[in-house]
Amino acid sequence: MSKPKIAVVTEQPAKQAHTKPALRHIIQVLEAEYELDHLPVLLGESRSSKGITKSELKEAAPLLETLAGYDFVVLVGNSPLQLVTGSAGITKMRGKPIKQGDTIYLPMNNPSVILHDPLQEDVLKGDLRLFGEIVEFGGVPEEKALSIRVVLTRKDFREMLRDLRGSVSFDIETNSLNPFQTHVTKRVAGNDVQVPEPASIVAIGFGTRNNQWIIPVNHYQSPWSFDQVQEMVDEVTDCITEHEVNVITHNGKFDMLWMWVHFGVRWPMAFDTMLAHFLLDENMRHGLKYLAQVYLGAPDWEVDLSTKQGHQPLDKLVRYHAHDLFYTRELRYVFGKMLKADPEVKAVFDHILMPVANLFVEIEYDGVYINMDQFGDAELALREQYDTALADLKQWEPKDLVDNRGRPIAFNWGSTQQLADLLYRRLKLPVIERTATGNPSCNESVIKRLNHPCTAALLKFREAKQQLSFFIDGWKPYLHKRPDGYYLHPSFKLHGTVTGRLSCENPNLQQVPRDKRIRTLISAPDGWTLIECDLSQIELRVAAELAGERNMIHAFVNDIDVHWLTAIQEIARGGGLKELVIATAKTWLNTGKAPSYSEAIEALLKMGPDAAVEIDGRWKEYRKKAKAVNFGYLYGMWWKKFKDYARDSYGVIITDEEAEGSRNAFFDNYPDLPEWHNRQKRYVRRHGYVKSLSGRKRRLPEARQDDNPMDRKAAERQAINSPVQSFANDINLMAALQLRAEFGRKVVRICGTVHDAVLFRVKDEWVERVYNRMMEIMRRPALMDTLDIHMKVPIEADGAIGPWGAGVPLDKWLAARKAKK
DNA sequence: TTTGGCGGCGCG
DNA sequence: AAAGCGCGCCGCCAAA
């Protein structure tokens, strides 16, 4: 091929003057590589402030003929794309080469998108790289690397089996995201209708060194019956075991869960590219197409949903599927190398993340049991609360509301807009706070401070409304009927947070209210008992360890509750609560004589929160308040915010001086904390990231930027919080892994984790043994030694046996069981 | 009719 | 000067 003719087409609406330097940059990058012509869509500047108008596009139409004479053309932004294809949609089209005649067009984003989303920079770089490869190859490069093999005969299948050796990528296409789905909700004539649409696997694919094998399953052009596919799947299982195939996946937890639900097979995942990338850069997105584009210069091969769900011709589906398989396998080598260069992060991947991924396939398969009798009761109680509150509120409703056509409309207590209008314009109540966007706030804290008789009913209304929609109606679509009852199967994202904590969705098990009406719905079926084990004050322990905080370490080593220590120190400093302090101490000391104030303070420290609460229930609140003090000040909260907290949660109005004093006192009590804070700030400033004890990294580039002090300070606070939150979470994951490693599925089923707690059910006759062992595991997970992590601060654990939120410690549970018999 | 931001609130 | 961190999901409402 002779020297290719190359052009770049850009747009320049007047409004986006700031994009000019960015566009120039793109052109410079291209000019450095190629001899090219630059052809702006508009030779002048757009007359419209909204961008380029249709008539302006028409004016540019003659350019099309010119372009047809080029071999390769970059289209920068929406208007050039529109010019060539006749339709807009740059976000969907970018990165996908378009062939018209002998010309290959590559649409890409206008570089100004970086201003709104800095992550787009990588997308731009990837697109430029892709363009380079297209020019180099004289066509779209990966088309030549793909070798798509559709399995249509037994002969094809046997050939595939022989090809499944070494590292094999695995991926499935499905008709839904929920493997337990039986129905979907469709809107017909304004009504929600349940239409049967069971979850099904559309195609199963394997990517090897030379081929992408695809077995069509639930596709109208598939030659295979379900039983035939089942037979093939079982043969693949044997093959994987016999030849020790390394299964490579991208978000394989999803695929493996489906394979278990639909074919009853479980294949071990060896390397997940999504999780690898999550550890390598938690700030980026982790989608396969995005990563392939950024790291491999791949074109965007996304297709419409209907193709993926099997409603379009098979060849379209397999082309798409083959790309998934090919790039998953390619990324494995890219990320494998990157992990090798960072052994600490690699250890987290090998010892924690991949085992956890395999564990959570099982956790999501097993799900969590829901007590449906109680579910009905809770629903009734909440509807009753809802109706009562709403009836109560009726008297305050404005009756003269009209829409913009003058028709009367009902007042909606759930609308913050309407509520603000009522409270602040009509009733003339004072505006206490404003929201981020400057509107008068109607949140709980504000409502409580308003002096108006409607507020109590309003809060009751909100509570019932939210709990009903989140946990009653919200759960219904997810309830999965099994022979022994109903289950939820929450989905956990192992890459869901920047710190390494998991997030949870559909539904979110990690935000179930502590309100017993809801939380105790989570239980265990007949023959099983629910147990929750949690790491007590784990974040504070990890912080004490990292800070080397002498007083905290002393307290933890000597089994003194640190929240309690803070509470008592805080009270003693101000000399407050004299009566309560002395009365509680007197009861506990039981000498008949009232102790002095300082003696009483000593006694309170010694007795601990449980004994104090037993004597006077008020102590519970003071410990809770101290917990807030500890967490707030530990992570950089300022006294002003603490003042709000004290007011909202305890109705305690304190002065600025008192609030400031409490912060000073906190750091007086824990003098090693400020130096730790400074250490973290210096470290993140020097390196741009911080590390946790287990070796995870939190990258915080904003901490190095001097021109944005707000963002920099925020990054510094994250540099303090992240290693704590991250490592606390890792301990919990280690414990979950070990629990399952030590007890088989016949004995233990894990339901999920909640940051510092593991929720699981145990066969009744095993409760005592498993509970005791889990306490040991949580206090000293074996993986801590494997990863060579050693702590001065002891780890402690608590447990509760029984329905969630209503469980009791082992001794009480044993006593209750004995009494029953 | 669908989509996305906002306000609000549940959890650790 | 100003400052806890980390999530997901709901209804509302305006824009597309």
JSON list of N, CA and C in Angstrom, two decimals, chain A residues 583-620:
[
{"chain": "A", "resi": 583, "resn": "ALA", "atom": "N", "xyz": [-23.57, 8.32, 91.62]},
{"chain": "A", "resi": 583, "resn": "ALA", "atom": "CA", "xyz": [-24.60, 7.31, 91.94]},
{"chain": "A", "resi": 583, "resn": "ALA", "atom": "C", "xyz": [-24.26, 5.96, 91.32]},
{"chain": "A", "resi": 584, "resn": "THR", "atom": "N", "xyz": [-23.82, 5.98, 90.05]},
{"chain": "A", "resi": 584, "resn": "THR", "atom": "CA", "xyz": [-23.48, 4.72, 89.39]},
{"chain": "A", "resi": 584, "resn": "THR", "atom": "C", "xyz": [-22.31, 4.04, 90.09]},
{"chain": "A", "resi": 585, "resn": "ALA", "atom": "N", "xyz": [-21.29, 4.83, 90.41]},
{"chain": "A", "resi": 585, "resn": "ALA", "atom": "CA", "xyz": [-20.10, 4.27, 91.08]},
{"chain": "A", "resi": 585, "resn": "ALA", "atom": "C", "xyz": [-20.46, 3.71, 92.45]},
{"chain": "A", "resi": 586, "resn": "LYS", "atom": "N", "xyz": [-21.34, 4.42, 93.14]},
{"chain": "A", "resi": 586, "resn": "LYS", "atom": "CA", "xyz": [-21.72, 3.98, 94.49]},
{"chain": "A", "resi": 586, "resn": "LYS", "atom": "C", "xyz": [-22.40, 2.61, 94.44]},
{"chain": "A", "resi": 587, "resn": "THR", "atom": "N", "xyz": [-23.31, 2.47, 93.49]},
{"chain": "A", "resi": 587, "resn": "THR", "atom": "CA", "xyz": [-24.00, 1.18, 93.35]},
{"chain": "A", "resi": 587, "resn": "THR", "atom": "C", "xyz": [-23.00, 0.06, 93.06]},
{"chain": "A", "resi": 588, "resn": "TRP", "atom": "N", "xyz": [-22.07, 0.37, 92.15]},
{"chain": "A", "resi": 588, "resn": "TRP", "atom": "CA", "xyz": [-21.13, -0.68, 91.71]},
{"chain": "A", "resi": 588, "resn": "TRP", "atom": "C", "xyz": [-20.14, -1.05, 92.81]},
{"chain": "A", "resi": 589, "resn": "LEU", "atom": "N", "xyz": [-19.64, 0.01, 93.53]},
{"chain": "A", "resi": 589, "resn": "LEU", "atom": "CA", "xyz": [-18.67, -0.24, 94.60]},
{"chain": "A", "resi": 589, "resn": "LEU", "atom": "C", "xyz": [-19.32, -0.97, 95.77]},
{"chain": "A", "resi": 590, "resn": "ASN", "atom": "N", "xyz": [-20.61, -0.63, 95.98]},
{"chain": "A", "resi": 590, "resn": "ASN", "atom": "CA", "xyz": [-21.40, -1.34, 96.99]},
{"chain": "A", "resi": 590, "resn": "ASN", "atom": "C", "xyz": [-20.77, -1.29, 98.38]},
{"chain": "A", "resi": 591, "resn": "THR", "atom": "N", "xyz": [-20.21, -0.11, 98.73]},
{"chain": "A", "resi": 591, "resn": "THR", "atom": "CA", "xyz": [-19.62, 0.03, 100.07]},
{"chain": "A", "resi": 591, "resn": "THR", "atom": "C", "xyz": [-20.54, 0.81, 101.00]},
{"chain": "A", "resi": 592, "resn": "GLY", "atom": "N", "xyz": [-21.65, 1.29, 100.40]},
{"chain": "A", "resi": 592, "resn": "GLY", "atom": "CA", "xyz": [-22.59, 2.06, 101.20]},
{"chain": "A", "resi": 592, "resn": "GLY", "atom": "C", "xyz": [-22.22, 3.52, 101.28]},
{"chain": "A", "resi": 593, "resn": "LYS", "atom": "N", "xyz": [-20.96, 3.83, 100.99]},
{"chain": "A", "resi": 593, "resn": "LYS", "atom": "CA", "xyz": [-20.49, 5.21, 101.10]},
{"chain": "A", "resi": 593, "resn": "LYS", "atom": "C", "xyz": [-20.37, 5.81, 99.71]},
{"chain": "A", "resi": 594, "resn": "ALA", "atom": "N", "xyz": [-20.79, 7.05, 99.58]},
{"chain": "A", "resi": 594, "resn": "ALA", "atom": "CA", "xyz": [-20.66, 7.71, 98.27]},
{"chain": "A", "resi": 594, "resn": "ALA", "atom": "C", "xyz": [-19.21, 8.06, 98.01]},
{"chain": "A", "resi": 595, "resn": "PRO", "atom": "N", "xyz": [-18.67, 7.66, 96.82]},
{"chain": "A", "resi": 595, "resn": "PRO", "atom": "CA", "xyz": [-17.28, 7.98, 96.51]},
{"chain": "A", "resi": 595, "resn": "PRO", "atom": "C", "xyz": [-17.13, 9.45, 96.10]},
{"chain": "A", "resi": 596, "resn": "SER", "atom": "N", "xyz": [-15.89, 9.93, 96.12]},
{"chain": "A", "resi": 596, "resn": "SER", "atom": "CA", "xyz": [-15.64, 11.27, 95.61]},
{"chain": "A", "resi": 596, "resn": "SER", "atom": "C", "xyz": [-15.77, 11.23, 94.09]},
{"chain": "A", "resi": 597, "resn": "TYR", "atom": "N", "xyz": [-15.81, 12.43, 93.50]},
{"chain": "A", "resi": 597, "resn": "TYR", "atom": "CA", "xyz": [-15.99, 12.47, 92.05]},
{"chain": "A", "resi": 597, "resn": "TYR", "atom": "C", "xyz": [-14.85, 11.74, 91.33]},
{"chain": "A", "resi": 598, "resn": "SER", "atom": "N", "xyz": [-13.63, 12.00, 91.75]},
{"chain": "A", "resi": 598, "resn": "SER", "atom": "CA", "xyz": [-12.50, 11.37, 91.04]},
{"chain": "A", "resi": 598, "resn": "SER", "atom": "C", "xyz": [-12.45, 9.86, 91.30]},
{"chain": "A", "resi": 599, "resn": "GLU", "atom": "N", "xyz": [-12.82, 9.46, 92.50]},
{"chain": "A", "resi": 599, "resn": "GLU", "atom": "CA", "xyz": [-12.90, 8.01, 92.77]},
{"chain": "A", "resi": 599, "resn": "GLU", "atom": "C", "xyz": [-13.98, 7.36, 91.90]},
{"chain": "A", "resi": 600, "resn": "ALA", "atom": "N", "xyz": [-15.08, 8.11, 91.75]},
{"chain": "A", "resi": 600, "resn": "ALA", "atom": "CA", "xyz": [-16.19, 7.57, 90.95]},
{"chain": "A", "resi": 600, "resn": "ALA", "atom": "C", "xyz": [-15.77, 7.42, 89.49]},
{"chain": "A", "resi": 601, "resn": "ILE", "atom": "N", "xyz": [-15.02, 8.39, 88.99]},
{"chain": "A", "resi": 601, "resn": "ILE", "atom": "CA", "xyz": [-14.54, 8.31, 87.60]},
{"chain": "A", "resi": 601, "resn": "ILE", "atom": "C", "xyz": [-13.67, 7.06, 87.43]},
{"chain": "A", "resi": 602, "resn": "GLU", "atom": "N", "xyz": [-12.77, 6.84, 88.39]},
{"chain": "A", "resi": 602, "resn": "GLU", "atom": "CA", "xyz": [-11.92, 5.64, 88.36]},
{"chain": "A", "resi": 602, "resn": "GLU", "atom": "C", "xyz": [-12.77, 4.37, 88.31]},
{"chain": "A", "resi": 603, "resn": "ALA", "atom": "N", "xyz": [-13.78, 4.35, 89.16]},
{"chain": "A", "resi": 603, "resn": "ALA", "atom": "CA", "xyz": [-14.64, 3.18, 89.25]},
{"chain": "A", "resi": 603, "resn": "ALA", "atom": "C", "xyz": [-15.37, 2.94, 87.93]},
{"chain": "A", "resi": 604, "resn": "LEU", "atom": "N", "xyz": [-15.84, 4.02, 87.33]},
{"chain": "A", "resi": 604, "resn": "LEU", "atom": "CA", "xyz": [-16.56, 3.87, 86.06]},
{"chain": "A", "resi": 604, "resn": "LEU", "atom": "C", "xyz": [-15.66, 3.26, 84.99]},
{"chain": "A", "resi": 605, "resn": "LEU", "atom": "N", "xyz": [-14.41, 3.74, 84.93]},
{"chain": "A", "resi": 605, "resn": "LEU", "atom": "CA", "xyz": [-13.46, 3.19, 83.96]},
{"chain": "A", "resi": 605, "resn": "LEU", "atom": "C", "xyz": [-13.29, 1.70, 84.17]},
{"chain": "A", "resi": 606, "resn": "LYS", "atom": "N", "xyz": [-13.20, 1.33, 85.44]},
{"chain": "A", "resi": 606, "resn": "LYS", "atom": "CA", "xyz": [-12.96, -0.07, 85.77]},
{"chain": "A", "resi": 606, "resn": "LYS", "atom": "C", "xyz": [-14.15, -0.95, 85.45]},
{"chain": "A", "resi": 607, "resn": "MET", "atom": "N", "xyz": [-15.34, -0.46, 85.75]},
{"chain": "A", "resi": 607, "resn": "MET", "atom": "CA", "xyz": [-16.52, -1.34, 85.61]},
{"chain": "A", "resi": 607, "resn": "MET", "atom": "C", "xyz": [-16.86, -1.58, 84.13]},
{"chain": "A", "resi": 608, "resn": "GLY", "atom": "N", "xyz": [-16.54, -0.63, 83.28]},
{"chain": "A", "resi": 608, "resn": "GLY", "atom": "CA", "xyz": [-16.85, -0.82, 81.85]},
{"chain": "A", "resi": 608, "resn": "GLY", "atom": "C", "xyz": [-18.30, -0.50, 81.53]},
{"chain": "A", "resi": 609, "resn": "PRO", "atom": "N", "xyz": [-18.61, -0.38, 80.25]},
{"chain": "A", "resi": 609, "resn": "PRO", "atom": "CA", "xyz": [-19.93, 0.10, 79.84]},
{"chain": "A", "resi": 609, "resn": "PRO", "atom": "C", "xyz": [-21.07, -0.84, 80.20]},
{"chain": "A", "resi": 610, "resn": "ASP", "atom": "N", "xyz": [-20.85, -2.16, 80.11]},
{"chain": "A", "resi": 610, "resn": "ASP", "atom": "CA", "xyz": [-21.96, -3.09, 80.35]},
{"chain": "A", "resi": 610, "resn": "ASP", "atom": "C", "xyz": [-22.50, -2.97, 81.76]},
{"chain": "A", "resi": 611, "resn": "ALA", "atom": "N", "xyz": [-21.56, -2.96, 82.73]},
{"chain": "A", "resi": 611, "resn": "ALA", "atom": "CA", "xyz": [-21.98, -2.85, 84.12]},
{"chain": "A", "resi": 611, "resn": "ALA", "atom": "C", "xyz": [-22.66, -1.51, 84.36]},
{"chain": "A", "resi": 612, "resn": "ALA", "atom": "N", "xyz": [-22.11, -0.45, 83.78]},
{"chain": "A", "resi": 612, "resn": "ALA", "atom": "CA", "xyz": [-22.68, 0.88, 83.99]},
{"chain": "A", "resi": 612, "resn": "ALA", "atom": "C", "xyz": [-24.09, 0.96, 83.41]},
{"chain": "A", "resi": 613, "resn": "VAL", "atom": "N", "xyz": [-24.27, 0.40, 82.21]},
{"chain": "A", "resi": 613, "resn": "VAL", "atom": "CA", "xyz": [-25.59, 0.45, 81.57]},
{"chain": "A", "resi": 613, "resn": "VAL", "atom": "C", "xyz": [-26.61, -0.33, 82.41]},
{"chain": "A", "resi": 614, "resn": "GLU", "atom": "N", "xyz": [-26.15, -1.41, 83.01]},
{"chain": "A", "resi": 614, "resn": "GLU", "atom": "CA", "xyz": [-27.06, -2.20, 83.83]},
{"chain": "A", "resi": 614, "resn": "GLU", "atom": "C", "xyz": [-27.56, -1.40, 85.04]},
{"chain": "A", "resi": 615, "resn": "ILE", "atom": "N", "xyz": [-26.66, -0.54, 85.56]},
{"chain": "A", "resi": 615, "resn": "ILE", "atom": "CA", "xyz": [-27.03, 0.28, 86.71]},
{"chain": "A", "resi": 615, "resn": "ILE", "atom": "C", "xyz": [-27.89, 1.46, 86.27]},
{"chain": "A", "resi": 616, "resn": "ASP", "atom": "N", "xyz": [-27.52, 2.09, 85.16]},
{"chain": "A", "resi": 616, "resn": "ASP", "atom": "CA", "xyz": [-28.31, 3.22, 84.67]},
{"chain": "A", "resi": 616, "resn": "ASP", "atom": "C", "xyz": [-28.26, 3.24, 83.14]},
{"chain": "A", "resi": 617, "resn": "GLY", "atom": "N", "xyz": [-29.43, 3.08, 82.54]},
{"chain": "A", "resi": 617, "resn": "GLY", "atom": "CA", "xyz": [-29.52, 2.97, 81.08]},
{"chain": "A", "resi": 617, "resn": "GLY", "atom": "C", "xyz": [-28.95, 4.16, 80.32]},
{"chain": "A", "resi": 618, "resn": "ARG", "atom": "N", "xyz": [-28.87, 5.32, 81.00]},
{"chain": "A", "resi": 618, "resn": "ARG", "atom": "CA", "xyz": [-28.39, 6.51, 80.32]},
{"chain": "A", "resi": 618, "resn": "ARG", "atom": "C", "xyz": [-26.96, 6.36, 79.81]},
{"chain": "A", "resi": 619, "resn": "TRP", "atom": "N", "xyz": [-26.19, 5.48, 80.44]},
{"chain": "A", "resi": 619, "resn": "TRP", "atom": "CA", "xyz": [-24.78, 5.33, 80.05]},
{"chain": "A", "resi": 619, "resn": "TRP", "atom": "C", "xyz": [-24.63, 4.82, 78.62]},
{"chain": "A", "resi": 620, "resn": "LYS", "atom": "N", "xyz": [-25.65, 4.13, 78.15]},
{"chain": "A", "resi": 620, "resn": "LYS", "atom": "CA", "xyz": [-25.61, 3.61, 76.79]},
{"chain": "A", "resi": 620, "resn": "LYS", "atom": "C", "xyz": [-25.43, 4.77, 75.80]}
]
